[in-house]
JSON list of C-alpha atoms in Angstrom, two decimals:
[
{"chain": "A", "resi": 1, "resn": "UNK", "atom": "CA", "xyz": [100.70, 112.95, 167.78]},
{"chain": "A", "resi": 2, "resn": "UNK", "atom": "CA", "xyz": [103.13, 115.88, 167.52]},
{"chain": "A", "resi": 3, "resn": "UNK", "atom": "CA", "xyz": [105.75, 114.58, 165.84]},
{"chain": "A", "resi": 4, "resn": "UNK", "atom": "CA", "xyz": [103.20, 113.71, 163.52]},
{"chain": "A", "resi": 5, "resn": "UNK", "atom": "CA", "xyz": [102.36, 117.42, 163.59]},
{"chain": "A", "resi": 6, "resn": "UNK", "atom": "CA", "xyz": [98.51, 117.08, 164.21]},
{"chain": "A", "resi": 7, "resn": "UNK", "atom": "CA", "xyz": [97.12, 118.85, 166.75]},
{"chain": "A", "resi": 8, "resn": "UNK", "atom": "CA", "xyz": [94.66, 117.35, 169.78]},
{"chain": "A", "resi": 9, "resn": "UNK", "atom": "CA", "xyz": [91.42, 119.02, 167.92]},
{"chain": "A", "resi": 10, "resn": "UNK", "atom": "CA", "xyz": [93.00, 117.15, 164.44]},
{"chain": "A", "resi": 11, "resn": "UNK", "atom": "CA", "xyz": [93.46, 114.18, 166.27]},
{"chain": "A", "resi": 12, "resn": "UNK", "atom": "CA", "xyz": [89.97, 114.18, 167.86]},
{"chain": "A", "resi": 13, "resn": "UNK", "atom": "CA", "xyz": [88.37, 115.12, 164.64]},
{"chain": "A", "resi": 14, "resn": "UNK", "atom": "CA", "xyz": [90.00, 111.52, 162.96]},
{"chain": "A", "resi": 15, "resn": "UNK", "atom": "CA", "xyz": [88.78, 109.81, 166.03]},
{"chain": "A", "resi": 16, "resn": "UNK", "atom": "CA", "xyz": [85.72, 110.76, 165.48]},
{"chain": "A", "resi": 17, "resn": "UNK", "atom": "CA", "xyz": [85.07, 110.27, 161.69]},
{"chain": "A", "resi": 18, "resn": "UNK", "atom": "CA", "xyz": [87.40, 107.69, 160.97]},
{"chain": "A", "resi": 19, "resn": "UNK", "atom": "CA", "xyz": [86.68, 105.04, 163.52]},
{"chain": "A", "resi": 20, "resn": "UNK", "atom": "CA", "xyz": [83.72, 106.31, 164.96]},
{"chain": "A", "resi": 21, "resn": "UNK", "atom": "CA", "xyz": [84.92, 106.68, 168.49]},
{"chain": "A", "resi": 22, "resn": "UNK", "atom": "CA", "xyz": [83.65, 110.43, 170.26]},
{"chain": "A", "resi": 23, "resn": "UNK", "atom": "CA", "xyz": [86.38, 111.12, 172.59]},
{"chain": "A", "resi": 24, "resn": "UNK", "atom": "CA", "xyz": [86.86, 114.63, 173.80]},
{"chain": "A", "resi": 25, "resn": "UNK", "atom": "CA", "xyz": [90.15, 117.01, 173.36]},
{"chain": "A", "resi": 26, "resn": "UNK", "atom": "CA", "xyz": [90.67, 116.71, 177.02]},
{"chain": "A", "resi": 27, "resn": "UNK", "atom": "CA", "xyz": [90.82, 112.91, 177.64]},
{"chain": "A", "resi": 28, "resn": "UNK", "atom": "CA", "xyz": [93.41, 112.89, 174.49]},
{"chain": "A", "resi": 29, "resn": "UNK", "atom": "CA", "xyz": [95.36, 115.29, 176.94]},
{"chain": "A", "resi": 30, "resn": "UNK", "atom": "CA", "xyz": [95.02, 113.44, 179.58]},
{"chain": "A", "resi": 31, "resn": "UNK", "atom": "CA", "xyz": [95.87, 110.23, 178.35]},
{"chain": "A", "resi": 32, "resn": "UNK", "atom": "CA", "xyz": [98.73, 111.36, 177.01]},
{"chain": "A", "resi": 33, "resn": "UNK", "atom": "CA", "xyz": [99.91, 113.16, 179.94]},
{"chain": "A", "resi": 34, "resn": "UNK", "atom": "CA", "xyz": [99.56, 109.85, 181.85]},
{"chain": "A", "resi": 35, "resn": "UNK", "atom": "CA", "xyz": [96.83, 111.33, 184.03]},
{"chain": "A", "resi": 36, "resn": "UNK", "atom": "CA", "xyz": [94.02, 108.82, 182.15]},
{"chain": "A", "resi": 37, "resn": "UNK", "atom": "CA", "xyz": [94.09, 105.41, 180.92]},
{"chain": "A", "resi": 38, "resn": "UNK", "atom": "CA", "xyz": [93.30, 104.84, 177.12]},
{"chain": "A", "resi": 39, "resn": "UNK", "atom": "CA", "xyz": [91.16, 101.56, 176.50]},
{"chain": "A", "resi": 40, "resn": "UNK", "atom": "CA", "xyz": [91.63, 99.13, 173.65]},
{"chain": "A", "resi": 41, "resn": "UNK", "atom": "CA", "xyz": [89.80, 100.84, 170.78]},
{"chain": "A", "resi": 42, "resn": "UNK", "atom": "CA", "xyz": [91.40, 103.75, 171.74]},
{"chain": "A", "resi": 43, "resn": "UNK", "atom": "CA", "xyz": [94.34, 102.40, 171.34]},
{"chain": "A", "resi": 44, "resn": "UNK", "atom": "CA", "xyz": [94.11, 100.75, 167.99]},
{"chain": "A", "resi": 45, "resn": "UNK", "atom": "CA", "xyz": [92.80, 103.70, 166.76]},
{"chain": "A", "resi": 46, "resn": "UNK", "atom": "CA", "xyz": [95.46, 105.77, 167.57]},
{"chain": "A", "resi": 47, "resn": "UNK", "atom": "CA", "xyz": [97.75, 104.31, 166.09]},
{"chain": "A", "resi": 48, "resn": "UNK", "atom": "CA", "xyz": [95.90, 103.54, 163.12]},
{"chain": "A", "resi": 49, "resn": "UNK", "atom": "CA", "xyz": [95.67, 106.96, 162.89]},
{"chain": "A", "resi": 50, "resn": "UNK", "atom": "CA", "xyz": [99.26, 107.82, 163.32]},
{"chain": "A", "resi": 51, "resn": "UNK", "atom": "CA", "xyz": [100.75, 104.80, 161.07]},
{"chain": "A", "resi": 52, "resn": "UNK", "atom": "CA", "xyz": [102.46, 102.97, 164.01]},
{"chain": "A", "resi": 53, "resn": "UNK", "atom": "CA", "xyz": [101.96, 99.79, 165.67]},
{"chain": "A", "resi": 54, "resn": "UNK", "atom": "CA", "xyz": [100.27, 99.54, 168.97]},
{"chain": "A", "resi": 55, "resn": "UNK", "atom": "CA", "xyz": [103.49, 98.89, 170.83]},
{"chain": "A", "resi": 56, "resn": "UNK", "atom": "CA", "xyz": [104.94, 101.88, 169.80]},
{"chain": "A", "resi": 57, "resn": "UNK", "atom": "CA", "xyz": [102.14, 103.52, 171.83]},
{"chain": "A", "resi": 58, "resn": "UNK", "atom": "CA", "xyz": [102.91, 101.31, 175.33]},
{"chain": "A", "resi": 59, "resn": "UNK", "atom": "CA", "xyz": [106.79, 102.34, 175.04]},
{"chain": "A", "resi": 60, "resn": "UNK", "atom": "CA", "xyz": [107.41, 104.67, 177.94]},
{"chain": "A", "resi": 61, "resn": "UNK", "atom": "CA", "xyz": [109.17, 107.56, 177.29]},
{"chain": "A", "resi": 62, "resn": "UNK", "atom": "CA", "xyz": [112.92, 105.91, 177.33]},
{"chain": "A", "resi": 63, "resn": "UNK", "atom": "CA", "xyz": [111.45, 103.87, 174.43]},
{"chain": "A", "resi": 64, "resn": "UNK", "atom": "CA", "xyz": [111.45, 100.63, 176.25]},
{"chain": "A", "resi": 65, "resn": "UNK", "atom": "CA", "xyz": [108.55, 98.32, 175.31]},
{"chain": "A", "resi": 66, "resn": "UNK", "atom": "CA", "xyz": [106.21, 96.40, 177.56]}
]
């Protein structure tokens, strides 16, 4: 989401009116902190939002892959 220079308000806000899915700022943070688990929809939305394939999403932060 950063490198994609969109901040966790932004990133709600497309959440929200893109794909319909109310999440709020702080379970962003916390998902991507590792601290909360992100389901499915979530997921797909995310990266639909940031124009990269799921996996991309599931690489930890040495860039392997699951």
């Amino acid at each position: 989401r950063e490198r994609s220079g969109l901040t966790v308000r932004e990133m709600a806000h497309l959440l929200r009116t893109e794909y319909g899915i109310e999440t709020h700022e702080d379970h962003i943070r916390n998902v991507e902190t590792g601290a909360r688990n992100a389901g499915p929809k979530l997921v797909n939305a995310v990266a639909a939002v940031l124009k990269v394939p799921v996996v991309a999403l599931l690489a930890d932060k040495s860039g392997q892959q699951p």
